XYZ file of N, CA, C and O in Angstrom:
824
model
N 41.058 80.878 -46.716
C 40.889 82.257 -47.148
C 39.678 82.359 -48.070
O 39.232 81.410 -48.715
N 39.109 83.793 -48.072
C 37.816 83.437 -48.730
C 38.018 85.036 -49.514
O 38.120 86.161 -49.026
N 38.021 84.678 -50.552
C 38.144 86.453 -51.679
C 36.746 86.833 -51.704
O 35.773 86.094 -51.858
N 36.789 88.440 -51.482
C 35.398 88.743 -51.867
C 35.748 90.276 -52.643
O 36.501 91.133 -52.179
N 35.019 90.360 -53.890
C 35.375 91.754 -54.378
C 34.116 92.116 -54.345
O 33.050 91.528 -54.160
N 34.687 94.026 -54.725
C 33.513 95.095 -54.642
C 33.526 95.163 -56.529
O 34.452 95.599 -57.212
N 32.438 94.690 -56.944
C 32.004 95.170 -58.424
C 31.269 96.623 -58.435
O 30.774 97.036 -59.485
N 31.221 97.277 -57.406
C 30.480 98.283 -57.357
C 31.403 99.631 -57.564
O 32.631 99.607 -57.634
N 30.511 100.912 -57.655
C 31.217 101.609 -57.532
C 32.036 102.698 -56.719
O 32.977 103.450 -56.973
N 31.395 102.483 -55.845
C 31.803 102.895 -54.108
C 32.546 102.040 -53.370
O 32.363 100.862 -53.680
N 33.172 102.192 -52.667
C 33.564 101.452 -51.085
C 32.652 101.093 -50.574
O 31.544 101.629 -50.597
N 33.092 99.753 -49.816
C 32.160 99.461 -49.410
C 32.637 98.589 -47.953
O 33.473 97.691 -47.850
N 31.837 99.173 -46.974
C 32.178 98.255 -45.255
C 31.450 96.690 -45.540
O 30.236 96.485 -45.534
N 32.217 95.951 -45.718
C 31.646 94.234 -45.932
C 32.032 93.841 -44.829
O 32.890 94.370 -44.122
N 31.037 92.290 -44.488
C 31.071 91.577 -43.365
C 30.973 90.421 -44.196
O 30.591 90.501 -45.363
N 31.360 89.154 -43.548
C 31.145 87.681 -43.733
C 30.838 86.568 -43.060
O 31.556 85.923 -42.297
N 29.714 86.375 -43.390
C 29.222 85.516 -42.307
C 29.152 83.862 -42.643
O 28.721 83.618 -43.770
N 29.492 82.767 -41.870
C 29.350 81.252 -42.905
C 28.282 81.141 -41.484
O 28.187 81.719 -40.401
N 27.472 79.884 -42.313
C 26.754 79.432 -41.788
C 26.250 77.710 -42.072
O 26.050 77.388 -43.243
N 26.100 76.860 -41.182
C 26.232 75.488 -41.303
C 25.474 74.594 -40.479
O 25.113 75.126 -39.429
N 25.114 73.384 -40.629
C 24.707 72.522 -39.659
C 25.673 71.433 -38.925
O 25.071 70.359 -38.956
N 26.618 71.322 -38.438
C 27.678 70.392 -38.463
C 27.514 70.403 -36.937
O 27.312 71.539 -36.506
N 27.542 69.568 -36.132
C 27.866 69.241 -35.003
C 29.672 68.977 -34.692
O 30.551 68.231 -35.124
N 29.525 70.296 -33.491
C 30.869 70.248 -32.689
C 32.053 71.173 -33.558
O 33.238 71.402 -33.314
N 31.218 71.552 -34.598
C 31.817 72.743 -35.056
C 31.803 74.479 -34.627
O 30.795 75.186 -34.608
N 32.872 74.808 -34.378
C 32.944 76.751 -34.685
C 33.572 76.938 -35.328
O 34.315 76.161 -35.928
N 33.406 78.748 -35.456
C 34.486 79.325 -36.531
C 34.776 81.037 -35.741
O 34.382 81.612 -34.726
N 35.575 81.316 -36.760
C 35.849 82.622 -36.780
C 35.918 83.381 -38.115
O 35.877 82.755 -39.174
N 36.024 84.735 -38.080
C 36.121 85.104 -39.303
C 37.386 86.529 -38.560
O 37.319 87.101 -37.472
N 38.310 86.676 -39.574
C 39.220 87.671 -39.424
C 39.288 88.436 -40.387
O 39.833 87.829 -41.309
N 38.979 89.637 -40.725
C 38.668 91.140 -39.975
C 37.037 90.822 -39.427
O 36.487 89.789 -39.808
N 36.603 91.407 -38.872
C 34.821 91.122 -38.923
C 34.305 92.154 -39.532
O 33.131 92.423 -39.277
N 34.941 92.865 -40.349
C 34.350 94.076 -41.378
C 35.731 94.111 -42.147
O 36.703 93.428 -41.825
N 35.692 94.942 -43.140
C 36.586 95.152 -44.246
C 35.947 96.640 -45.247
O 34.913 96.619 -45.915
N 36.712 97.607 -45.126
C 36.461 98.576 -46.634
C 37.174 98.208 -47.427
O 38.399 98.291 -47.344
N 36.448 97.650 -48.504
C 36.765 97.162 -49.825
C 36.193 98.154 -50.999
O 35.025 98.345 -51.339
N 37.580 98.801 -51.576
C 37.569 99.888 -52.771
C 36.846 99.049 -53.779
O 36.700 97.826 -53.763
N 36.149 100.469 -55.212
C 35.490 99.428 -55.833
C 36.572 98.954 -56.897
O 37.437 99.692 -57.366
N 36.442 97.978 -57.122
C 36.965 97.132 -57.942
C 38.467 96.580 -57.223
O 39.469 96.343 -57.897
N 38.389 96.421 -55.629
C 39.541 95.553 -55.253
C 38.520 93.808 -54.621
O 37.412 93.309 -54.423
N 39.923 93.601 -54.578
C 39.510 91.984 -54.180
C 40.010 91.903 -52.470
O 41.195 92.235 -52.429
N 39.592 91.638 -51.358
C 39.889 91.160 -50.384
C 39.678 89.740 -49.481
O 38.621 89.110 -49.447
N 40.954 89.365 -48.737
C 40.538 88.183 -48.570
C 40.470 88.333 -47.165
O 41.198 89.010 -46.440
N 39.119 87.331 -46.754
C 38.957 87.137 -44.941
C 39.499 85.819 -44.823
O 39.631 85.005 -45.737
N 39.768 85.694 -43.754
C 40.603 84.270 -42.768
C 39.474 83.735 -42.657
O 38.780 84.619 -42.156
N 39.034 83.103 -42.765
C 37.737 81.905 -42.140
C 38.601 80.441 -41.386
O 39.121 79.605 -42.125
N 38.647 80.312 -39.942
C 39.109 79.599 -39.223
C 38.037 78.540 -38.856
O 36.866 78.916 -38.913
N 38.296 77.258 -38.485
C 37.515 76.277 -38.109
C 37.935 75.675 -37.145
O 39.132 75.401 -37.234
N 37.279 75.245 -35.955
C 37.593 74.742 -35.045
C 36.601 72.944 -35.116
O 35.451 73.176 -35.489
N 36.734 72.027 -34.962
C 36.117 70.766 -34.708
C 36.716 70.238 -33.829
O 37.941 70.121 -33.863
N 36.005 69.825 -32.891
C 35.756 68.698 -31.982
C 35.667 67.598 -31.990
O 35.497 67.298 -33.172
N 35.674 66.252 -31.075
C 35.620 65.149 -31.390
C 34.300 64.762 -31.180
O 33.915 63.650 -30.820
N 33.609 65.776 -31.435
C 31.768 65.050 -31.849
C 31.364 65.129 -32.967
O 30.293 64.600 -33.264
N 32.250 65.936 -34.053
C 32.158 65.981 -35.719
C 32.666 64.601 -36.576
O 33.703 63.941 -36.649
N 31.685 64.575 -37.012
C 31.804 63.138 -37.993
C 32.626 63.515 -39.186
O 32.412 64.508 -39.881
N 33.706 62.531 -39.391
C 34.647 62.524 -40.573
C 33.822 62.850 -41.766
O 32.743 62.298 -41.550
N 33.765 63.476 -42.943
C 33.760 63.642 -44.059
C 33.539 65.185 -44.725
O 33.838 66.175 -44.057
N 33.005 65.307 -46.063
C 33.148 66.784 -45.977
C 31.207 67.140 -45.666
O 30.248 66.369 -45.689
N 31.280 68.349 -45.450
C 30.617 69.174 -45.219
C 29.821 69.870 -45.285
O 29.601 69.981 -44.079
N 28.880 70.727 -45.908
C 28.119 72.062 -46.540
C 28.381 72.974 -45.841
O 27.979 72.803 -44.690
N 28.820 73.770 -45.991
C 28.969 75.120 -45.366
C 28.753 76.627 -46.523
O 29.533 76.849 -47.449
N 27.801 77.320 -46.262
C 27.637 78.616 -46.619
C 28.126 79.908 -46.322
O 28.227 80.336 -45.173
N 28.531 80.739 -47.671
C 29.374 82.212 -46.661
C 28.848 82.917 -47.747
O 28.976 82.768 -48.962
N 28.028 83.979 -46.835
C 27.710 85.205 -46.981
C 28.727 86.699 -46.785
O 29.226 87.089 -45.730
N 28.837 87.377 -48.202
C 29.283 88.634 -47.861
C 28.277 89.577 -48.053
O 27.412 89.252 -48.866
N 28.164 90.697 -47.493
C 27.180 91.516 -47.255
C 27.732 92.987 -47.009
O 28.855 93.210 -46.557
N 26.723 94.055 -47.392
C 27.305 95.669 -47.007
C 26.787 95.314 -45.386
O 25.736 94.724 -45.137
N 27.875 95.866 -44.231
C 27.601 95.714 -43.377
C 26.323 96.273 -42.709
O 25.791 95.716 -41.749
N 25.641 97.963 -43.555
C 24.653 98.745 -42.930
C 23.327 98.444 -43.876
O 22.260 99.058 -43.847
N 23.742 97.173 -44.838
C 22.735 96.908 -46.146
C 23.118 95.648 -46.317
O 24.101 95.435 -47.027
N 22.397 94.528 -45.680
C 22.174 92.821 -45.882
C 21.298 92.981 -46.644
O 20.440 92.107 -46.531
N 21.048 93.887 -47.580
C 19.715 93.606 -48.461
C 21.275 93.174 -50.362
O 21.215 92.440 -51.348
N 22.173 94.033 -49.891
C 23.332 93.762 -50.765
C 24.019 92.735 -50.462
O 24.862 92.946 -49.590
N 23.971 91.822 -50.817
C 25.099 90.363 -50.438
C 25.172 89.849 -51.739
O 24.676 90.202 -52.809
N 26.126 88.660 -51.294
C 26.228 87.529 -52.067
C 26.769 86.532 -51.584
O 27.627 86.757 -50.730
N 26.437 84.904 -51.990
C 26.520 83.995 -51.197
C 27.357 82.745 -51.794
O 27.259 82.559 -53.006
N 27.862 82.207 -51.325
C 28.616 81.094 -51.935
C 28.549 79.348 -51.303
O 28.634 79.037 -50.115
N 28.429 78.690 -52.108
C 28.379 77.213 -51.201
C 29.513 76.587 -51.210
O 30.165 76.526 -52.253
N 29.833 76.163 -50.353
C 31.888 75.562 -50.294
C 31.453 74.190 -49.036
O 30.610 73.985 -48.162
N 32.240 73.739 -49.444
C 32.647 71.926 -48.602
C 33.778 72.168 -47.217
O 34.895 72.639 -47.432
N 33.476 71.909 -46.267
C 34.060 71.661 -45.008
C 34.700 70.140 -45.038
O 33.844 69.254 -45.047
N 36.270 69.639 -45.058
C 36.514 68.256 -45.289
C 37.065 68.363 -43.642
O 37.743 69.260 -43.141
N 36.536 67.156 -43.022
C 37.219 67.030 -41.953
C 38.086 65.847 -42.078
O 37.368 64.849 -42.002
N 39.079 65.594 -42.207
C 39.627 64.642 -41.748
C 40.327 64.169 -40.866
O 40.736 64.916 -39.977
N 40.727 62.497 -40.873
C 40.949 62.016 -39.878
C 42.537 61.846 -38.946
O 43.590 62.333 -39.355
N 42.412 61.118 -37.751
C 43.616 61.135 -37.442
C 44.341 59.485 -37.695
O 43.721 58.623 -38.318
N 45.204 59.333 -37.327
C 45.691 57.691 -38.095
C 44.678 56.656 -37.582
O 44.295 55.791 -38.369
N 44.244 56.679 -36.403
C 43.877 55.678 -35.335
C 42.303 55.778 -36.217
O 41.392 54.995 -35.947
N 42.184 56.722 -37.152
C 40.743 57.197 -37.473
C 40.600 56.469 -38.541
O 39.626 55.753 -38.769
N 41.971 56.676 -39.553
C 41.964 56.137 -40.518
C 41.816 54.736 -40.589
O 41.370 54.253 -41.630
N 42.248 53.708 -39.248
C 42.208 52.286 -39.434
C 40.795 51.816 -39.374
O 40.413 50.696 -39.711
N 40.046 52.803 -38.904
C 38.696 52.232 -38.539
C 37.931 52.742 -40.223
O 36.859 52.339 -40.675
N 38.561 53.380 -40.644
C 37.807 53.684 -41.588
C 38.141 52.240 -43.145
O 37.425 51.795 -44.042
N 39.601 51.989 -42.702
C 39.952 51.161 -43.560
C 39.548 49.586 -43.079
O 39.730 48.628 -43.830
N 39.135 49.492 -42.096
C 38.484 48.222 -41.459
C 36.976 47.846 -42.095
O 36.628 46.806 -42.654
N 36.099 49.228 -41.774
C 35.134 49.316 -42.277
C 34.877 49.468 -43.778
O 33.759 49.311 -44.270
N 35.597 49.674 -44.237
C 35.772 49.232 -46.215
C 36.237 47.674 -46.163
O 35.619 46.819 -46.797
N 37.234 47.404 -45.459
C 37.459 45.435 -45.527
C 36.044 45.023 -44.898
O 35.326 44.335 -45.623
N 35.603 45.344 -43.726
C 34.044 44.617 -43.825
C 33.172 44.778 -44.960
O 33.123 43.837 -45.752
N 32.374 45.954 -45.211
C 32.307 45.887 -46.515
C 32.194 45.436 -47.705
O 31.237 45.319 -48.469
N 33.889 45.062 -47.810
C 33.827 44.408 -49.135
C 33.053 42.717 -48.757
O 32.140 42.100 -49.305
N 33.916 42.415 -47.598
C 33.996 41.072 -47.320
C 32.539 40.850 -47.588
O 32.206 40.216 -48.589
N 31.407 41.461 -46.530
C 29.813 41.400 -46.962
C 29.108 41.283 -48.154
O 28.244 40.502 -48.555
N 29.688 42.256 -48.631
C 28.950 42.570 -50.190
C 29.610 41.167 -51.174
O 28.902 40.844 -52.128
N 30.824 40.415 -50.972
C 31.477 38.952 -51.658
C 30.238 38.280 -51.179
O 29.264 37.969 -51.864
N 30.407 38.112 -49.975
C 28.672 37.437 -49.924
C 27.447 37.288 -49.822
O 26.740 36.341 -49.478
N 27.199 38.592 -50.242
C 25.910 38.710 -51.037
C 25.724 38.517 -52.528
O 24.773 38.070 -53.169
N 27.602 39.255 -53.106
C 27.199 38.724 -54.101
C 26.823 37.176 -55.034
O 26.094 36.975 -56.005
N 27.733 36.234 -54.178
C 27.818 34.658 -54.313
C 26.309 34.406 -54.328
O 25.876 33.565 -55.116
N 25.390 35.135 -53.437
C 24.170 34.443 -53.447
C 23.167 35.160 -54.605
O 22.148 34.664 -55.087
N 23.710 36.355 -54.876
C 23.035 36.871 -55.998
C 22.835 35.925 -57.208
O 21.818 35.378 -57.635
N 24.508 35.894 -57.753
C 24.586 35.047 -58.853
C 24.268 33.609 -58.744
O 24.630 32.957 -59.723
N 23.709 32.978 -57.845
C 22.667 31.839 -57.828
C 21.584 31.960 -58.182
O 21.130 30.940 -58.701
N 20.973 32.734 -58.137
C 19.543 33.206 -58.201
C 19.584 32.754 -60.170
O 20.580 32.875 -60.884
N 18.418 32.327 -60.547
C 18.067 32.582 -62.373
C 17.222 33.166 -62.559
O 16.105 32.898 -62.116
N 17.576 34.423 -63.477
C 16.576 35.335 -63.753
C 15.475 34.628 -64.420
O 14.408 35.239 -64.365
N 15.452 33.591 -64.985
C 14.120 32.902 -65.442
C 13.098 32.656 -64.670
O 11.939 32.687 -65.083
N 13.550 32.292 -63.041
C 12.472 31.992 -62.097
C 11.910 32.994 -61.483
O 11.016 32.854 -60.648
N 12.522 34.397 -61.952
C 11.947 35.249 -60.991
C 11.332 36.965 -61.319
O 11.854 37.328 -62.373
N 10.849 37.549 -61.019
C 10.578 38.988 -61.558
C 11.264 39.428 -62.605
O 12.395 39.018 -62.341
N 11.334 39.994 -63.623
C 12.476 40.373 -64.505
C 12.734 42.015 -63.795
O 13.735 42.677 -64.068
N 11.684 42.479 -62.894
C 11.509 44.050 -62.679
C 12.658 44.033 -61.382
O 13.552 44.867 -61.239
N 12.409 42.948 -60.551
C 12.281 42.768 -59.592
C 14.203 42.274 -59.370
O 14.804 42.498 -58.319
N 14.885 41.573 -60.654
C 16.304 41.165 -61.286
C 16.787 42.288 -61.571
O 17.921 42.641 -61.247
N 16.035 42.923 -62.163
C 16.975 44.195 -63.094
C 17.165 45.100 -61.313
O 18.210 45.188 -60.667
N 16.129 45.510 -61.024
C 16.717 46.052 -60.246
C 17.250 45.786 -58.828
O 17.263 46.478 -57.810
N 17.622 44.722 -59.070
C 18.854 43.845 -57.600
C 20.267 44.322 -58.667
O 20.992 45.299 -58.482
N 20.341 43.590 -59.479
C 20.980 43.909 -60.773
C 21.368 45.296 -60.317
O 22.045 45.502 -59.310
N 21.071 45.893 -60.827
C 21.680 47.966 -61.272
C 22.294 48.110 -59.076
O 23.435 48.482 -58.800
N 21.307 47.754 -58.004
C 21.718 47.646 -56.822
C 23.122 46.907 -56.924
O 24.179 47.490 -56.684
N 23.053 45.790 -57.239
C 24.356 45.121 -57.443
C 26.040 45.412 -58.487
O 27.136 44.884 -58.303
N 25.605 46.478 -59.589
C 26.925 47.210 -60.102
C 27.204 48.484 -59.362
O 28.334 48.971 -59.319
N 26.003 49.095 -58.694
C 26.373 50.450 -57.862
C 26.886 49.962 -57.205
O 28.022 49.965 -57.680
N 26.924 49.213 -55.886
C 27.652 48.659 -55.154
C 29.276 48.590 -55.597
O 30.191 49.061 -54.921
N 29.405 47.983 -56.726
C 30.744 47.690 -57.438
C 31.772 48.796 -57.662
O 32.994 48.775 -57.517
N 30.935 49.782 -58.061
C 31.605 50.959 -58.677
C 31.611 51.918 -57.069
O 32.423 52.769 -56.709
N 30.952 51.633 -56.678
C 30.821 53.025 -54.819
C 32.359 52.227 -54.213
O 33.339 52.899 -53.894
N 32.316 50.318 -54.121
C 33.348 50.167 -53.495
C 34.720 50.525 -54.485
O 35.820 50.577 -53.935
N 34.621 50.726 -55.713
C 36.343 50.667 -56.123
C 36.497 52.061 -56.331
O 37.592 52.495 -56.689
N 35.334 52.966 -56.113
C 35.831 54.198 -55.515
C 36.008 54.719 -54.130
O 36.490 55.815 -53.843
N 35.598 53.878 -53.361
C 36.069 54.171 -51.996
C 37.856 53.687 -52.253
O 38.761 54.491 -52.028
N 38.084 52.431 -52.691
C 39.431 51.833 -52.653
C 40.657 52.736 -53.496
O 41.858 52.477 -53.569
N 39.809 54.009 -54.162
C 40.873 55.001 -54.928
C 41.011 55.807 -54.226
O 42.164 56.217 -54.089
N 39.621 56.614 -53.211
C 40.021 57.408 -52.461
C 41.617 56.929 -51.158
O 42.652 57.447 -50.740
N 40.847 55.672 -51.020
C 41.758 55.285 -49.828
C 43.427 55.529 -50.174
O 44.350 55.931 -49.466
N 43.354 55.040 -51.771
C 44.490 54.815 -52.223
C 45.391 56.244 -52.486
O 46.580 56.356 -52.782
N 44.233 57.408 -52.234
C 45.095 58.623 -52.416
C 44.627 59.185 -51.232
O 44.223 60.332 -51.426
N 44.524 58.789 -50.008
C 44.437 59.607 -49.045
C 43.128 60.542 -48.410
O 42.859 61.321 -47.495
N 42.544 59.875 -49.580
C 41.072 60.862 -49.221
C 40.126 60.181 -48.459
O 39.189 59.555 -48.954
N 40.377 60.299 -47.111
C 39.667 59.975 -46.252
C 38.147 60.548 -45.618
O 37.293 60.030 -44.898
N 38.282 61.832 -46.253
C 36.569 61.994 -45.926
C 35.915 62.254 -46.961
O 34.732 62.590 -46.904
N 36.540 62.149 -48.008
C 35.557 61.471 -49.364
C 35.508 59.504 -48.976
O 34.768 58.580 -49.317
N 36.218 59.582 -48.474
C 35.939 57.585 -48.503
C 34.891 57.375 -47.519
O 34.063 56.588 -47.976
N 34.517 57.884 -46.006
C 33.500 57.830 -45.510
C 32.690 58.233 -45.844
O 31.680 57.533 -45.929
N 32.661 59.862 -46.301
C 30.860 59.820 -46.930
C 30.754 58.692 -47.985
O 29.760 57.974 -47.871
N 31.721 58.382 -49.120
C 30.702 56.807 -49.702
C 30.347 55.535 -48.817
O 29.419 54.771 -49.081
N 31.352 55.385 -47.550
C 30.639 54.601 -46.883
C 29.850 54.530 -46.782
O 29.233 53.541 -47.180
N 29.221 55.668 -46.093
C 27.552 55.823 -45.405
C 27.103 55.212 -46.411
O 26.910 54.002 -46.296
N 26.796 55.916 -47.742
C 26.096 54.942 -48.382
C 26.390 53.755 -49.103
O 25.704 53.423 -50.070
N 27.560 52.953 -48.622
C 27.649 51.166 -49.383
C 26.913 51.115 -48.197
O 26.141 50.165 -48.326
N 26.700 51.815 -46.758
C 26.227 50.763 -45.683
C 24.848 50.596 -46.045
O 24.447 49.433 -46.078
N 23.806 51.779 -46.404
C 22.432 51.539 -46.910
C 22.368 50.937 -48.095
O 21.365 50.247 -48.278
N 23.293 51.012 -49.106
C 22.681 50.530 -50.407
C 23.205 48.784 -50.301
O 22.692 47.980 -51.079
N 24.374 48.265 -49.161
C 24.323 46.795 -48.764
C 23.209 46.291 -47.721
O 23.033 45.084 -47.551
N 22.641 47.028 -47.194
C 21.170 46.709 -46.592
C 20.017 46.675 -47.520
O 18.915 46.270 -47.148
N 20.234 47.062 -48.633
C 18.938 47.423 -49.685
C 19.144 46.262 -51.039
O 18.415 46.202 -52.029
N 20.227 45.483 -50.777
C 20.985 44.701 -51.626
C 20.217 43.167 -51.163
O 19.514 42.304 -51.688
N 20.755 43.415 -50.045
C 20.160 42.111 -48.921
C 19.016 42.078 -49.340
O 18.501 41.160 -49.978
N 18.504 43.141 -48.992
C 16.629 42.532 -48.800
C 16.208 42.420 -50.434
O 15.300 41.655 -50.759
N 16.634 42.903 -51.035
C 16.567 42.621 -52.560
C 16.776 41.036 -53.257
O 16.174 40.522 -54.199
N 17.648 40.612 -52.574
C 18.001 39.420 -52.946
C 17.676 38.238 -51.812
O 18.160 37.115 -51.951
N 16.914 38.539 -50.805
C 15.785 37.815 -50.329
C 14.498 37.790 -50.562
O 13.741 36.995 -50.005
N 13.982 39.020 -51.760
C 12.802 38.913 -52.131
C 13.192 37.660 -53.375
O 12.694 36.534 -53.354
N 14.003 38.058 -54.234
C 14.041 37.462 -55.337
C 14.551 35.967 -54.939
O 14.625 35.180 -55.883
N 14.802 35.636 -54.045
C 14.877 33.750 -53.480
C 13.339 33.469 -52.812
O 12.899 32.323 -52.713
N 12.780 34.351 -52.484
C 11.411 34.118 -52.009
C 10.730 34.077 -53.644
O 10.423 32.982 -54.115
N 10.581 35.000 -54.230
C 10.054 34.627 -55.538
C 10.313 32.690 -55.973
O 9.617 31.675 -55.948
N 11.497 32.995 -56.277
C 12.132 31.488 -56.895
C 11.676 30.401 -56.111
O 11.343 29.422 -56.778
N 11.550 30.281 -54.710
C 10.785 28.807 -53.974
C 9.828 29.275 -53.809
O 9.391 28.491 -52.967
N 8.559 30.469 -54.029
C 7.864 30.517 -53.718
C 7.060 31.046 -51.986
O 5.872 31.290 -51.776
N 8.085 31.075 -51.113
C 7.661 31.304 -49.810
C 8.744 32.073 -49.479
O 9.552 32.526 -50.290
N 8.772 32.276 -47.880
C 10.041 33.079 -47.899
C 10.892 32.629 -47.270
O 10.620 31.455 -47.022
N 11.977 32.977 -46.783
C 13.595 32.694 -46.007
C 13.754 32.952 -44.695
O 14.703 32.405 -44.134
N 13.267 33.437 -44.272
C 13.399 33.744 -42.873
C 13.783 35.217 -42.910
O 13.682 36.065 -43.797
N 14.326 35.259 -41.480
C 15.283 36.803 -40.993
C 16.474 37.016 -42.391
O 16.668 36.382 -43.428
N 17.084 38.217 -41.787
C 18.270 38.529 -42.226
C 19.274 37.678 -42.182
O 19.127 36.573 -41.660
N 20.477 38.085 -42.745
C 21.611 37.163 -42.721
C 22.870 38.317 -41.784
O 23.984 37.968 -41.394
N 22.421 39.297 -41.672
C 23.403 40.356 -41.410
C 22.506 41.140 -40.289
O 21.294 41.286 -40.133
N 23.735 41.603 -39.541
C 23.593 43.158 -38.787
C 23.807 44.139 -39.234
O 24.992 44.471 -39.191
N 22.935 45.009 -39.817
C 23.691 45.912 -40.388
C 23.759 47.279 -39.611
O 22.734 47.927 -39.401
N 25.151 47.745 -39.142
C 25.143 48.815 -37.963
C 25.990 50.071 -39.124
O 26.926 50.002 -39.920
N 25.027 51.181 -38.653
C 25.505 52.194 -39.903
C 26.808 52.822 -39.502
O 26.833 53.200 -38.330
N 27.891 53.017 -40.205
C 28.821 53.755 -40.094
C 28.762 54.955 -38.957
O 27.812 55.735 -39.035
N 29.483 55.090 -38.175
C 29.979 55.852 -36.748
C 31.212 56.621 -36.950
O 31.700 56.900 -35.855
N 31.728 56.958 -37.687
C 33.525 57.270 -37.325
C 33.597 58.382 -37.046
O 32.997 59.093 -37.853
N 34.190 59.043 -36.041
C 34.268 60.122 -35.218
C 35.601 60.383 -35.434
O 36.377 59.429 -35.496
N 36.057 61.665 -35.576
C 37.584 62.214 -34.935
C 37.735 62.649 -33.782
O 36.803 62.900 -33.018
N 39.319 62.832 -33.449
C 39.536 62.463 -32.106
C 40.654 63.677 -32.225
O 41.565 63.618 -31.400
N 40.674 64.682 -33.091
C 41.535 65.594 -32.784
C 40.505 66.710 -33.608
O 39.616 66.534 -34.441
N 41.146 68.112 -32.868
C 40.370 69.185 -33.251
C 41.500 69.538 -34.777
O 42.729 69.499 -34.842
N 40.335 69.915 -35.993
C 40.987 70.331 -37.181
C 41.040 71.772 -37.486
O 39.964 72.270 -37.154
N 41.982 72.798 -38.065
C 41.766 74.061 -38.543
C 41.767 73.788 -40.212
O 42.373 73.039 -40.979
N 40.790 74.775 -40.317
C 40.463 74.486 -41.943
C 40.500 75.673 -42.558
O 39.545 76.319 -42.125
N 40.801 75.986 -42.949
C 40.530 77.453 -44.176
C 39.805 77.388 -45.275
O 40.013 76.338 -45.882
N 39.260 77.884 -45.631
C 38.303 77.760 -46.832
C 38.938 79.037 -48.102
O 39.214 80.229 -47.970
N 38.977 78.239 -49.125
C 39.333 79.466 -49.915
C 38.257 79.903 -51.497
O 38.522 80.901 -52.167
């Protein structure tokens, strides 16, 4: 549900329009106009439809109310679209936090080999600050999980998956520093987070 009042002093014919970039999303809006007295509050239905080509997490979505014969009168609001998942959705999502962690244990083992004496101090500090974000993104993914919030736990995925690719190469510069030459390839594949739902969601926005 989405409240919209008239501060004005007339009635007024309002429309509401949202607008978004989300793949495999529609909507609806129920009334598609409204006379709203001045100084009442009315609420429109905003319905959501998703598909299984919308990626788990939340959203951006924009809603415009407007005089229907005067879009020069509006006002606009920014609100979160959460899609979440279905169980079969959730295991992949909780798989992909146990990889994860498991990766980032061994990167970190090779971190803390490294001595900051042999190597950049610019170059430590910031593997370093890479290496507590990491810490703190995973034991907040592991709270979301722990309360159910599944498309707050994938959007931090997405990013442990770049900031454990940015970790890596961080801590192959700084072993190239320390012997002097470098290491070779990677130690990892790193394939970015995918998780799709597999059932259509209705959402209301309020």
């Amino acid at each position: 549900q989405q409240l919209v009042k008239n501060k004005g002093n007339v009635a007024l014919d309002v429309k509401l329009d949202v607008s978004y970039n989300i793949t495999g999303v529609t909507h609806s809006v129920a009334p598609s106009a409204y006379n709203i007295d001045p100084d009442e509050t009315y609420s429109f239905t905003v319905t959501f439809m998703v598909n299984n080509t919308t990626k788990v997490g939340n959203h951006l979505v924009t809603v415009k109310a407007y005089v229907k014969n005067n879009e020069s009168v509006f006002a606009t609001k920014a609100l979160h679209l959460a899609v979440e998942p279905l169980e079969e959705t959730k295991k992949e999502i909780n798989k992909t936090y146990k990889n994860y962690k498991e990766l980032f244990e061994e990167l970190k083992s090779r971190f803390l080999m490294i001595q900051p004496s042999g190597v950049s101090t610019a170059n430590f500090t910031k593997t370093n600050r890479t290496y507590n974000s990491l810490v703190n993104m995973l034991n907040q993914v592991e709270e979301y999980l722990s309360k159910n919030q599944y498309a707050d736990a994938a959007d931090l995925l997405d990013e442990i998956n770049t900031t454990l690719s940015a970790f890596e190469t961080q801590i192959q510069q700084l072993f190239s520093e320390a012997s002097g030459g470098g290491i070779g390839g990677g130690i990892w594949t790193w394939v970015a987070i995918g998780v799709v739902i597999v059932v259509i969601v209705v959402f209301l926005i309020y």
